[in-house]
Amino acid sequence: MKAFATRFAPSPTGYLHRGHAFSALTAFAAARDAGGRFVLRIEDIDATRSRPEYEAAILEDLAWLGLAWEQPVRRQSEHLADYHAAIETLRMRGLVYRCFKTRKELDIGRAPHEPAAPYRGAPPPAAEEAERLSRGEAFAWRLSLDAAQAALGGFSDLAFVEEGAGPEGETGLIRARPETAGDIVLARKDVGVAYHLAVVLDDALQGITHVIRGVDLFEAAHIQRLLQALLGLPTPVYRHHRLLAGPDGKRYAKRDKAQTLRELRAAGMTPQALRAEMGL
Ligand code: GLU
C-alpha cells in the first residue's frame, strides 16, 4: 500500500479565514496520525485573481498555525504546459471538442437567479470550425460526456470511497455522477486550464492517497473521478469534512474580512485558542 499522503490546496485569491484553518489543520492532523506526508499546493491557475501577496500570507498564516509541509511547494501556474499536454492527450483520443458558444449564447433563456444548466454539446461541423478558427474566434475545450461514456463503456463502474460525508450524508462507496455537471470546460482563453484537470493531475503526481477538504467540493469529486478514469490516474480516498460556521450560522467565506487569520492574530488570538475553538 502507498504511504498516506494528503494535501491542503488553497487558491491565493484572498486571505485565509477560519474555514481554511479548519481544513488545513484537519488534513495536517490526519497525516500526522497516519505517519504520512502533508503537502501544500498553491492553486494559482486563475491568473486574474491570484496574487503573490496572498500566497506569501498563506505561508505565513499556516506556519503561525504550527503546520509544516514538504518542500518545494508546487505552484500550479508553473506547470501549465503539463496541463495542456493532458488536454492534448484527451484531444487525440476524441474526448474533447472546441465549443465556440459565448457566455451570452449559453445564457439564453436563463433567469439571472437560475444556475446555468449543465451544457451538453458537440463540435461544430468541420467546415464551420475551420472558418471560425480562421476568423480567430475564441473557444473553450470541453470534455465530451458522450465520448467519455463511449470510451469507458458507461459510467457505472466509476466510484470513489468517501470516508467523510457528502452534503446529504453520502459516505462509503459512492457511484460517481459526472453527467450532472455536463460537458465541463477544460480550458479557455481567459481561464487557461480548469481547476478539475489541474487537481487530478497534481494529486496523482504528488502521490496523494487521501483528499481531505470541505464538503463544498463534494460534487467536484464526481467530475474528478471521471478525469482520473480517462487519464489513467489513481483515485484517492476522499474525506469531505463539514464547513465551519460562524456565530451567525453562516459558513466562513473570503468576503468576511474580519475573520481572516491575520485579523484574528492581530487581535491577539493564539493558534492554541483557535484549535480549541474548533474542537481540534
Ligand atoms: N483550490 C481549491 C480551493 O481553494 C481547493 C481544491 C481541492 O482541495 O481540491 O477551493
PDB file of C-alpha atoms and ligand atoms in Angstrom:
ATOM      1  CA  MET A   1       0.000   0.000   0.000  1.00  0.00           C
ATOM      2  CA  LYS A   2       1.146   3.517  -0.752  1.00  0.00           C
ATOM      3  CA  ALA A   3       2.153   5.649   2.210  1.00  0.00           C
ATOM      4  CA  PHE A   4      -0.585   8.007   3.391  1.00  0.00           C
ATOM      5  CA  ALA A   5      -0.316  11.435   1.817  1.00  0.00           C
ATOM      6  CA  THR A   6      -2.724  14.315   1.936  1.00  0.00           C
ATOM      7  CA  ARG A   7      -2.689  17.963   0.954  1.00  0.00           C
ATOM      8  CA  PHE A   8      -4.019  21.427   1.558  1.00  0.00           C
ATOM      9  CA  ALA A   9      -4.523  23.214  -1.751  1.00  0.00           C
ATOM     10  CA  PRO A  10      -5.546  26.839  -1.294  1.00  0.00           C
ATOM     11  CA  SER A  11      -6.031  29.344  -4.093  1.00  0.00           C
ATOM     12  CA  PRO A  12      -4.163  32.594  -3.374  1.00  0.00           C
ATOM     13  CA  THR A  13      -7.148  34.786  -4.173  1.00  0.00           C
ATOM     14  CA  GLY A  14      -7.639  36.174  -0.680  1.00  0.00           C
ATOM     15  CA  TYR A  15      -6.507  35.791   2.922  1.00  0.00           C
ATOM     16  CA  LEU A  16      -7.115  32.539   4.759  1.00  0.00           C
ATOM     17  CA  HIS A  17     -10.011  32.517   7.222  1.00  0.00           C
ATOM     18  CA  ARG A  18     -11.135  30.195   9.998  1.00  0.00           C
ATOM     19  CA  GLY A  19     -12.637  27.740   7.492  1.00  0.00           C
ATOM     20  CA  HIS A  20      -9.283  27.316   5.764  1.00  0.00           C
ATOM     21  CA  ALA A  21      -7.564  26.865   9.118  1.00  0.00           C
ATOM     22  CA  PHE A  22     -10.007  24.092   9.982  1.00  0.00           C
ATOM     23  CA  SER A  23      -9.358  22.345   6.671  1.00  0.00           C
ATOM     24  CA  ALA A  24      -5.578  22.677   6.848  1.00  0.00           C
ATOM     25  CA  LEU A  25      -5.425  21.541  10.486  1.00  0.00           C
ATOM     26  CA  THR A  26      -7.712  18.571   9.751  1.00  0.00           C
ATOM     27  CA  ALA A  27      -5.544  17.409   6.855  1.00  0.00           C
ATOM     28  CA  PHE A  28      -2.336  18.006   8.783  1.00  0.00           C
ATOM     29  CA  ALA A  29      -3.590  16.018  11.810  1.00  0.00           C
ATOM     30  CA  ALA A  30      -4.651  13.143   9.548  1.00  0.00           C
ATOM     31  CA  ALA A  31      -1.170  12.982   8.013  1.00  0.00           C
ATOM     32  CA  ARG A  32       0.484  13.124  11.418  1.00  0.00           C
ATOM     33  CA  ASP A  33      -1.801  10.414  12.870  1.00  0.00           C
ATOM     34  CA  ALA A  34      -1.090   8.148   9.892  1.00  0.00           C
ATOM     35  CA  GLY A  35       2.637   8.870   9.962  1.00  0.00           C
ATOM     36  CA  GLY A  36       2.203  10.142   6.410  1.00  0.00           C
ATOM     37  CA  ARG A  37       3.011  13.137   4.231  1.00  0.00           C
ATOM     38  CA  PHE A  38       1.414  16.564   4.254  1.00  0.00           C
ATOM     39  CA  VAL A  39       1.682  18.572   1.070  1.00  0.00           C
ATOM     40  CA  LEU A  40       0.862  22.220   0.478  1.00  0.00           C
ATOM     41  CA  ARG A  41      -0.099  23.116  -3.072  1.00  0.00           C
ATOM     42  CA  ILE A  42      -0.726  26.618  -4.361  1.00  0.00           C
ATOM     43  CA  GLU A  43      -3.617  26.536  -6.848  1.00  0.00           C
ATOM     44  CA  ASP A  44      -2.932  29.745  -8.725  1.00  0.00           C
ATOM     45  CA  ILE A  45      -4.058  28.859 -12.248  1.00  0.00           C
ATOM     46  CA  ASP A  46      -6.558  31.712 -12.205  1.00  0.00           C
ATOM     47  CA  ALA A  47      -4.067  34.422 -13.101  1.00  0.00           C
ATOM     48  CA  THR A  48      -6.648  37.193 -12.922  1.00  0.00           C
ATOM     49  CA  ARG A  49      -7.492  36.546  -9.258  1.00  0.00           C
ATOM     50  CA  SER A  50      -4.290  35.064  -7.785  1.00  0.00           C
ATOM     51  CA  ARG A  51      -1.789  37.395  -6.177  1.00  0.00           C
ATOM     52  CA  PRO A  52       1.721  36.797  -4.827  1.00  0.00           C
ATOM     53  CA  GLU A  53       0.941  38.707  -1.635  1.00  0.00           C
ATOM     54  CA  TYR A  54      -1.882  36.290  -0.849  1.00  0.00           C
ATOM     55  CA  GLU A  55       0.456  33.361  -1.400  1.00  0.00           C
ATOM     56  CA  ALA A  56       3.025  34.884   0.964  1.00  0.00           C
ATOM     57  CA  ALA A  57       0.269  35.424   3.530  1.00  0.00           C
ATOM     58  CA  ILE A  58      -0.870  31.790   3.189  1.00  0.00           C
ATOM     59  CA  LEU A  59       2.612  30.502   4.000  1.00  0.00           C
ATOM     60  CA  GLU A  60       2.880  32.884   6.947  1.00  0.00           C
ATOM     61  CA  ASP A  61      -0.558  32.022   8.338  1.00  0.00           C
ATOM     62  CA  LEU A  62      -0.024  28.259   8.056  1.00  0.00           C
ATOM     63  CA  ALA A  63       3.354  28.492   9.780  1.00  0.00           C
ATOM     64  CA  TRP A  64       1.692  30.536  12.538  1.00  0.00           C
ATOM     65  CA  LEU A  65      -0.881  27.738  12.922  1.00  0.00           C
ATOM     66  CA  GLY A  66       2.029  25.385  13.585  1.00  0.00           C
ATOM     67  CA  LEU A  67       1.914  23.467  10.301  1.00  0.00           C
ATOM     68  CA  ALA A  68       4.939  22.177   8.409  1.00  0.00           C
ATOM     69  CA  TRP A  69       4.892  20.896   4.857  1.00  0.00           C
ATOM     70  CA  GLU A  70       7.087  19.289   2.246  1.00  0.00           C
ATOM     71  CA  GLN A  71       9.384  21.389   0.088  1.00  0.00           C
ATOM     72  CA  PRO A  72       9.315  22.505  -2.623  1.00  0.00           C
ATOM     73  CA  VAL A  73       5.745  23.752  -2.669  1.00  0.00           C
ATOM     74  CA  ARG A  74       4.087  23.061  -6.004  1.00  0.00           C
ATOM     75  CA  ARG A  75       2.692  26.149  -7.677  1.00  0.00           C
ATOM     76  CA  GLN A  76       0.231  25.271 -10.439  1.00  0.00           C
ATOM     77  CA  SER A  77       0.990  28.345 -12.549  1.00  0.00           C
ATOM     78  CA  GLU A  78       4.456  26.915 -13.173  1.00  0.00           C
ATOM     79  CA  HIS A  79       3.066  23.745 -14.756  1.00  0.00           C
ATOM     80  CA  LEU A  80       0.568  24.985 -17.306  1.00  0.00           C
ATOM     81  CA  ALA A  81       2.371  23.128 -20.104  1.00  0.00           C
ATOM     82  CA  ASP A  82       1.732  19.820 -18.297  1.00  0.00           C
ATOM     83  CA  TYR A  83      -1.978  20.536 -18.017  1.00  0.00           C
ATOM     84  CA  HIS A  84      -2.172  21.484 -21.675  1.00  0.00           C
ATOM     85  CA  ALA A  85      -0.340  18.291 -22.606  1.00  0.00           C
ATOM     86  CA  ALA A  86      -3.061  16.323 -20.809  1.00  0.00           C
ATOM     87  CA  ILE A  87      -5.745  18.170 -22.761  1.00  0.00           C
ATOM     88  CA  GLU A  88      -3.848  17.337 -25.946  1.00  0.00           C
ATOM     89  CA  THR A  89      -3.857  13.651 -24.957  1.00  0.00           C
ATOM     90  CA  LEU A  90      -7.621  13.819 -24.484  1.00  0.00           C
ATOM     91  CA  ARG A  91      -7.994  15.649 -27.781  1.00  0.00           C
ATOM     92  CA  MET A  92      -6.098  12.975 -29.677  1.00  0.00           C
ATOM     93  CA  ARG A  93      -8.495  10.416 -28.255  1.00  0.00           C
ATOM     94  CA  GLY A  94     -11.510  12.444 -29.375  1.00  0.00           C
ATOM     95  CA  LEU A  95     -12.616  13.176 -25.811  1.00  0.00           C
ATOM     96  CA  VAL A  96     -12.652  16.950 -26.004  1.00  0.00           C
ATOM     97  CA  TYR A  97     -14.123  19.343 -28.543  1.00  0.00           C
ATOM     98  CA  ARG A  98     -13.974  23.029 -29.342  1.00  0.00           C
ATOM     99  CA  CYS A  99     -17.015  24.942 -28.192  1.00  0.00           C
ATOM    100  CA  PHE A 100     -17.447  28.407 -29.707  1.00  0.00           C
ATOM    101  CA  LYS A 101     -20.556  29.346 -27.754  1.00  0.00           C
ATOM    102  CA  THR A 102     -20.231  32.627 -25.914  1.00  0.00           C
ATOM    103  CA  ARG A 103     -21.460  33.069 -22.332  1.00  0.00           C
ATOM    104  CA  LYS A 104     -24.302  35.137 -23.730  1.00  0.00           C
ATOM    105  CA  GLU A 105     -25.390  32.360 -26.080  1.00  0.00           C
ATOM    106  CA  LEU A 106     -25.229  29.830 -23.259  1.00  0.00           C
ATOM    107  CA  ASP A 107     -27.313  32.080 -21.011  1.00  0.00           C
ATOM    108  CA  ILE A 108     -30.214  32.490 -23.455  1.00  0.00           C
ATOM    109  CA  GLY A 109     -33.474  31.795 -21.677  1.00  0.00           C
ATOM    110  CA  ARG A 110     -31.932  31.687 -18.226  1.00  0.00           C
ATOM    111  CA  ALA A 111     -33.197  33.961 -15.453  1.00  0.00           C
ATOM    112  CA  PRO A 112     -30.425  35.737 -13.529  1.00  0.00           C
ATOM    113  CA  HIS A 113     -31.055  33.759 -10.320  1.00  0.00           C
ATOM    114  CA  GLU A 114     -31.106  30.377 -12.071  1.00  0.00           C
ATOM    115  CA  PRO A 115     -27.903  28.342 -12.065  1.00  0.00           C
ATOM    116  CA  ALA A 116     -26.536  27.614 -15.535  1.00  0.00           C
ATOM    117  CA  ALA A 117     -27.876  24.316 -16.846  1.00  0.00           C
ATOM    118  CA  PRO A 118     -25.259  21.628 -17.476  1.00  0.00           C
ATOM    119  CA  TYR A 119     -24.183  22.003 -21.077  1.00  0.00           C
ATOM    120  CA  ARG A 120     -24.070  19.050 -23.457  1.00  0.00           C
ATOM    121  CA  GLY A 121     -22.919  19.704 -26.968  1.00  0.00           C
ATOM    122  CA  ALA A 122     -20.849  18.634 -29.912  1.00  0.00           C
ATOM    123  CA  PRO A 123     -18.173  20.239 -32.056  1.00  0.00           C
ATOM    124  CA  PRO A 124     -19.412  22.320 -34.968  1.00  0.00           C
ATOM    125  CA  PRO A 125     -19.177  20.734 -38.447  1.00  0.00           C
ATOM    126  CA  ALA A 126     -15.572  20.674 -39.686  1.00  0.00           C
ATOM    127  CA  ALA A 127     -16.025  23.433 -42.287  1.00  0.00           C
ATOM    128  CA  GLU A 128     -17.674  25.769 -39.780  1.00  0.00           C
ATOM    129  CA  GLU A 129     -14.998  25.008 -37.198  1.00  0.00           C
ATOM    130  CA  ALA A 130     -12.224  25.785 -39.686  1.00  0.00           C
ATOM    131  CA  GLU A 131     -13.897  29.036 -40.621  1.00  0.00           C
ATOM    132  CA  ARG A 132     -14.383  30.139 -37.018  1.00  0.00           C
ATOM    133  CA  LEU A 133     -10.757  29.270 -36.275  1.00  0.00           C
ATOM    134  CA  SER A 134      -9.525  31.207 -39.269  1.00  0.00           C
ATOM    135  CA  ARG A 135     -11.504  34.209 -38.029  1.00  0.00           C
ATOM    136  CA  GLY A 136      -9.695  33.876 -34.703  1.00  0.00           C
ATOM    137  CA  GLU A 137     -12.880  33.247 -32.721  1.00  0.00           C
ATOM    138  CA  ALA A 138     -12.380  32.318 -29.069  1.00  0.00           C
ATOM    139  CA  PHE A 139     -13.372  28.827 -27.995  1.00  0.00           C
ATOM    140  CA  ALA A 140     -13.324  26.551 -24.968  1.00  0.00           C
ATOM    141  CA  TRP A 141     -12.137  22.964 -24.860  1.00  0.00           C
ATOM    142  CA  ARG A 142     -14.983  20.942 -23.406  1.00  0.00           C
ATOM    143  CA  LEU A 143     -14.905  17.370 -22.232  1.00  0.00           C
ATOM    144  CA  SER A 144     -17.474  15.356 -24.173  1.00  0.00           C
ATOM    145  CA  LEU A 145     -19.562  13.210 -21.847  1.00  0.00           C
ATOM    146  CA  ASP A 146     -20.820  11.204 -24.825  1.00  0.00           C
ATOM    147  CA  ALA A 147     -17.283  10.418 -25.956  1.00  0.00           C
ATOM    148  CA  ALA A 148     -16.180   9.696 -22.377  1.00  0.00           C
ATOM    149  CA  GLN A 149     -19.110   7.355 -21.882  1.00  0.00           C
ATOM    150  CA  ALA A 150     -18.260   5.515 -25.086  1.00  0.00           C
ATOM    151  CA  ALA A 151     -14.560   5.301 -24.176  1.00  0.00           C
ATOM    152  CA  LEU A 152     -15.272   3.862 -20.738  1.00  0.00           C
ATOM    153  CA  GLY A 153     -18.254   1.703 -21.731  1.00  0.00           C
ATOM    154  CA  GLY A 154     -20.514   3.764 -19.465  1.00  0.00           C
ATOM    155  CA  PHE A 155     -20.059   5.335 -16.068  1.00  0.00           C
ATOM    156  CA  SER A 156     -21.477   2.525 -13.933  1.00  0.00           C
ATOM    157  CA  ASP A 157     -18.030   1.361 -12.798  1.00  0.00           C
ATOM    158  CA  LEU A 158     -16.940   4.844 -11.766  1.00  0.00           C
ATOM    159  CA  ALA A 159     -16.862   5.019  -7.995  1.00  0.00           C
ATOM    160  CA  PHE A 160     -14.881   6.541  -5.170  1.00  0.00           C
ATOM    161  CA  VAL A 161     -14.578   5.917  -1.466  1.00  0.00           C
ATOM    162  CA  GLU A 162     -15.877   8.670   0.793  1.00  0.00           C
ATOM    163  CA  GLU A 163     -14.565   8.431   4.330  1.00  0.00           C
ATOM    164  CA  GLY A 164     -16.166  11.691   5.367  1.00  0.00           C
ATOM    165  CA  ALA A 165     -19.597  12.665   4.147  1.00  0.00           C
ATOM    166  CA  GLY A 166     -21.277  14.496   1.301  1.00  0.00           C
ATOM    167  CA  PRO A 167     -23.924  17.185   1.845  1.00  0.00           C
ATOM    168  CA  GLU A 168     -26.645  14.528   2.107  1.00  0.00           C
ATOM    169  CA  GLY A 169     -24.568  12.348   4.391  1.00  0.00           C
ATOM    170  CA  GLU A 170     -23.279  10.236   1.482  1.00  0.00           C
ATOM    171  CA  THR A 171     -20.485   8.009   2.694  1.00  0.00           C
ATOM    172  CA  GLY A 172     -18.731   4.744   1.819  1.00  0.00           C
ATOM    173  CA  LEU A 173     -18.528   3.610  -1.764  1.00  0.00           C
ATOM    174  CA  ILE A 174     -20.102   6.326  -3.908  1.00  0.00           C
ATOM    175  CA  ARG A 175     -21.049   5.966  -7.546  1.00  0.00           C
ATOM    176  CA  ALA A 176     -19.728   8.948  -9.451  1.00  0.00           C
ATOM    177  CA  ARG A 177     -22.284  11.001 -11.387  1.00  0.00           C
ATOM    178  CA  PRO A 178     -20.135  13.105 -13.706  1.00  0.00           C
ATOM    179  CA  GLU A 179     -23.100  13.615 -16.029  1.00  0.00           C
ATOM    180  CA  THR A 180     -24.713  16.103 -13.639  1.00  0.00           C
ATOM    181  CA  ALA A 181     -22.011  18.642 -14.483  1.00  0.00           C
ATOM    182  CA  GLY A 182     -22.450  18.397 -18.256  1.00  0.00           C
ATOM    183  CA  ASP A 183     -19.581  18.815 -20.709  1.00  0.00           C
ATOM    184  CA  ILE A 184     -17.210  20.719 -18.457  1.00  0.00           C
ATOM    185  CA  VAL A 185     -14.790  23.308 -19.781  1.00  0.00           C
ATOM    186  CA  LEU A 186     -11.207  22.080 -19.503  1.00  0.00           C
ATOM    187  CA  ALA A 187      -9.548  25.148 -20.935  1.00  0.00           C
ATOM    188  CA  ARG A 188     -10.500  28.541 -22.214  1.00  0.00           C
ATOM    189  CA  LYS A 189      -8.622  31.653 -23.225  1.00  0.00           C
ATOM    190  CA  ASP A 190      -9.373  33.561 -20.031  1.00  0.00           C
ATOM    191  CA  VAL A 191      -9.287  30.591 -17.634  1.00  0.00           C
ATOM    192  CA  GLY A 192      -6.301  28.792 -19.146  1.00  0.00           C
ATOM    193  CA  VAL A 193      -6.951  25.440 -17.589  1.00  0.00           C
ATOM    194  CA  ALA A 194      -9.801  24.190 -15.442  1.00  0.00           C
ATOM    195  CA  TYR A 195      -9.312  23.562 -11.747  1.00  0.00           C
ATOM    196  CA  HIS A 196     -10.561  19.948 -12.069  1.00  0.00           C
ATOM    197  CA  LEU A 197      -7.882  18.976 -14.540  1.00  0.00           C
ATOM    198  CA  ALA A 198      -5.008  20.543 -12.607  1.00  0.00           C
ATOM    199  CA  VAL A 199      -6.208  18.934  -9.379  1.00  0.00           C
ATOM    200  CA  VAL A 200      -6.398  15.368 -10.673  1.00  0.00           C
ATOM    201  CA  LEU A 201      -3.022  15.600 -12.390  1.00  0.00           C
ATOM    202  CA  ASP A 202      -1.328  17.115  -9.350  1.00  0.00           C
ATOM    203  CA  ASP A 203      -2.930  14.742  -6.854  1.00  0.00           C
ATOM    204  CA  ALA A 204      -1.570  11.821  -8.891  1.00  0.00           C
ATOM    205  CA  LEU A 205       1.841  13.382  -9.423  1.00  0.00           C
ATOM    206  CA  GLN A 206       2.215  14.187  -5.739  1.00  0.00           C
ATOM    207  CA  GLY A 207       1.123  10.683  -4.676  1.00  0.00           C
ATOM    208  CA  ILE A 208      -1.905  11.954  -2.758  1.00  0.00           C
ATOM    209  CA  THR A 209      -3.736   8.982  -1.230  1.00  0.00           C
ATOM    210  CA  HIS A 210      -6.347  10.997   0.693  1.00  0.00           C
ATOM    211  CA  VAL A 211      -8.080  14.172  -0.432  1.00  0.00           C
ATOM    212  CA  ILE A 212      -9.251  15.971   2.698  1.00  0.00           C
ATOM    213  CA  ARG A 213     -11.266  19.125   2.029  1.00  0.00           C
ATOM    214  CA  GLY A 214     -14.561  20.878   2.698  1.00  0.00           C
ATOM    215  CA  VAL A 215     -17.872  19.323   1.720  1.00  0.00           C
ATOM    216  CA  ASP A 216     -18.434  22.249  -0.676  1.00  0.00           C
ATOM    217  CA  LEU A 217     -16.131  20.345  -3.032  1.00  0.00           C
ATOM    218  CA  PHE A 218     -18.016  17.034  -2.838  1.00  0.00           C
ATOM    219  CA  GLU A 219     -19.577  17.480  -6.285  1.00  0.00           C
ATOM    220  CA  ALA A 220     -16.102  18.101  -7.679  1.00  0.00           C
ATOM    221  CA  ALA A 221     -15.128  14.541  -6.735  1.00  0.00           C
ATOM    222  CA  HIS A 222     -17.690  13.202  -9.229  1.00  0.00           C
ATOM    223  CA  ILE A 223     -16.093  15.101 -12.088  1.00  0.00           C
ATOM    224  CA  GLN A 224     -12.558  14.460 -10.920  1.00  0.00           C
ATOM    225  CA  ARG A 225     -13.263  10.719 -10.738  1.00  0.00           C
ATOM    226  CA  LEU A 226     -14.161  10.767 -14.439  1.00  0.00           C
ATOM    227  CA  LEU A 227     -10.980  12.633 -15.363  1.00  0.00           C
ATOM    228  CA  GLN A 228      -8.922  10.127 -13.370  1.00  0.00           C
ATOM    229  CA  ALA A 229     -10.508   7.269 -15.309  1.00  0.00           C
ATOM    230  CA  LEU A 230      -9.900   8.939 -18.670  1.00  0.00           C
ATOM    231  CA  LEU A 231      -6.309   9.843 -17.889  1.00  0.00           C
ATOM    232  CA  GLY A 232      -5.478   6.509 -16.235  1.00  0.00           C
ATOM    233  CA  LEU A 233      -4.724   8.133 -12.875  1.00  0.00           C
ATOM    234  CA  PRO A 234      -5.241   6.542  -9.456  1.00  0.00           C
ATOM    235  CA  THR A 235      -8.265   7.601  -7.421  1.00  0.00           C
ATOM    236  CA  PRO A 236      -7.520   8.827  -3.921  1.00  0.00           C
ATOM    237  CA  VAL A 237      -9.815   8.234  -0.975  1.00  0.00           C
ATOM    238  CA  TYR A 238     -11.981  11.286  -0.261  1.00  0.00           C
ATOM    239  CA  ARG A 239     -12.704  12.745   3.155  1.00  0.00           C
ATOM    240  CA  HIS A 240     -15.001  15.703   2.815  1.00  0.00           C
ATOM    241  CA  HIS A 241     -15.441  17.485   6.100  1.00  0.00           C
ATOM    242  CA  ARG A 242     -18.134  19.788   7.427  1.00  0.00           C
ATOM    243  CA  LEU A 243     -17.787  23.505   6.859  1.00  0.00           C
ATOM    244  CA  LEU A 244     -17.124  25.608   9.856  1.00  0.00           C
ATOM    245  CA  ALA A 245     -19.937  28.037  10.574  1.00  0.00           C
ATOM    246  CA  GLY A 246     -19.652  31.398  12.278  1.00  0.00           C
ATOM    247  CA  PRO A 247     -21.795  32.587  15.196  1.00  0.00           C
ATOM    248  CA  ASP A 248     -24.462  33.627  12.676  1.00  0.00           C
ATOM    249  CA  GLY A 249     -24.655  30.044  11.408  1.00  0.00           C
ATOM    250  CA  LYS A 250     -23.210  31.038   8.024  1.00  0.00           C
ATOM    251  CA  ARG A 251     -20.050  29.452   6.739  1.00  0.00           C
ATOM    252  CA  TYR A 252     -16.888  31.488   6.619  1.00  0.00           C
ATOM    253  CA  ALA A 253     -16.036  32.975   3.263  1.00  0.00           C
ATOM    254  CA  LYS A 254     -13.318  35.112   1.787  1.00  0.00           C
ATOM    255  CA  ARG A 255     -15.574  38.160   1.985  1.00  0.00           C
ATOM    256  CA  ASP A 256     -15.604  38.058   5.830  1.00  0.00           C
ATOM    257  CA  LYS A 257     -12.587  40.305   6.147  1.00  0.00           C
ATOM    258  CA  ALA A 258     -12.637  40.474   9.932  1.00  0.00           C
ATOM    259  CA  GLN A 259     -12.368  36.719  10.217  1.00  0.00           C
ATOM    260  CA  THR A 260      -9.100  36.262   8.364  1.00  0.00           C
ATOM    261  CA  LEU A 261      -6.334  34.554  10.283  1.00  0.00           C
ATOM    262  CA  ARG A 262      -4.262  37.746  10.091  1.00  0.00           C
ATOM    263  CA  GLU A 263      -7.032  39.785  11.702  1.00  0.00           C
ATOM    264  CA  LEU A 264      -7.505  37.187  14.411  1.00  0.00           C
ATOM    265  CA  ARG A 265      -3.777  37.101  15.048  1.00  0.00           C
ATOM    266  CA  ALA A 266      -3.621  40.907  15.211  1.00  0.00           C
ATOM    267  CA  ALA A 267      -6.475  40.807  17.702  1.00  0.00           C
ATOM    268  CA  GLY A 268      -4.396  38.567  19.970  1.00  0.00           C
ATOM    269  CA  MET A 269      -5.836  35.140  19.115  1.00  0.00           C
ATOM    270  CA  THR A 270      -3.369  32.271  19.604  1.00  0.00           C
ATOM    271  CA  PRO A 271      -3.223  29.132  17.433  1.00  0.00           C
ATOM    272  CA  GLN A 272      -3.964  27.083  20.556  1.00  0.00           C
ATOM    273  CA  ALA A 273      -7.136  29.047  21.262  1.00  0.00           C
ATOM    274  CA  LEU A 274      -8.196  28.739  17.625  1.00  0.00           C
ATOM    275  CA  ARG A 275      -7.692  24.978  17.625  1.00  0.00           C
ATOM    276  CA  ALA A 276      -9.584  24.622  20.896  1.00  0.00           C
ATOM    277  CA  GLU A 277     -12.448  26.686  19.476  1.00  0.00           C
ATOM    278  CA  MET A 278     -12.649  24.298  16.513  1.00  0.00           C
ATOM    279  CA  GLY A 279     -12.515  21.240  18.717  1.00  0.00           C
ATOM    280  CA  LEU A 280      -9.195  20.137  17.244  1.00  0.00           C
TER     281      LEU A 280
HETATM  282  N1  GLU B   1      -8.025  25.192  -4.625  1.00  0.00           N
HETATM  283  C1  GLU B   1      -9.324  24.809  -4.148  1.00  0.00           C
HETATM  284  C2  GLU B   1      -9.898  25.887  -3.252  1.00  0.00           C
HETATM  285  O1  GLU B   1      -9.164  26.710  -2.752  1.00  0.00           O
HETATM  286  C3  GLU B   1      -9.289  23.509  -3.361  1.00  0.00           C
HETATM  287  C4  GLU B   1      -9.016  22.347  -4.211  1.00  0.00           C
HETATM  288  C5  GLU B   1      -9.144  20.995  -3.543  1.00  0.00           C
HETATM  289  O2  GLU B   1      -8.955  20.872  -2.320  1.00  0.00           O
HETATM  290  O3  GLU B   1      -9.370  20.040  -4.269  1.00  0.00           O
HETATM  291  O4  GLU B   1     -11.099  25.914  -3.054  1.00  0.00           O
END
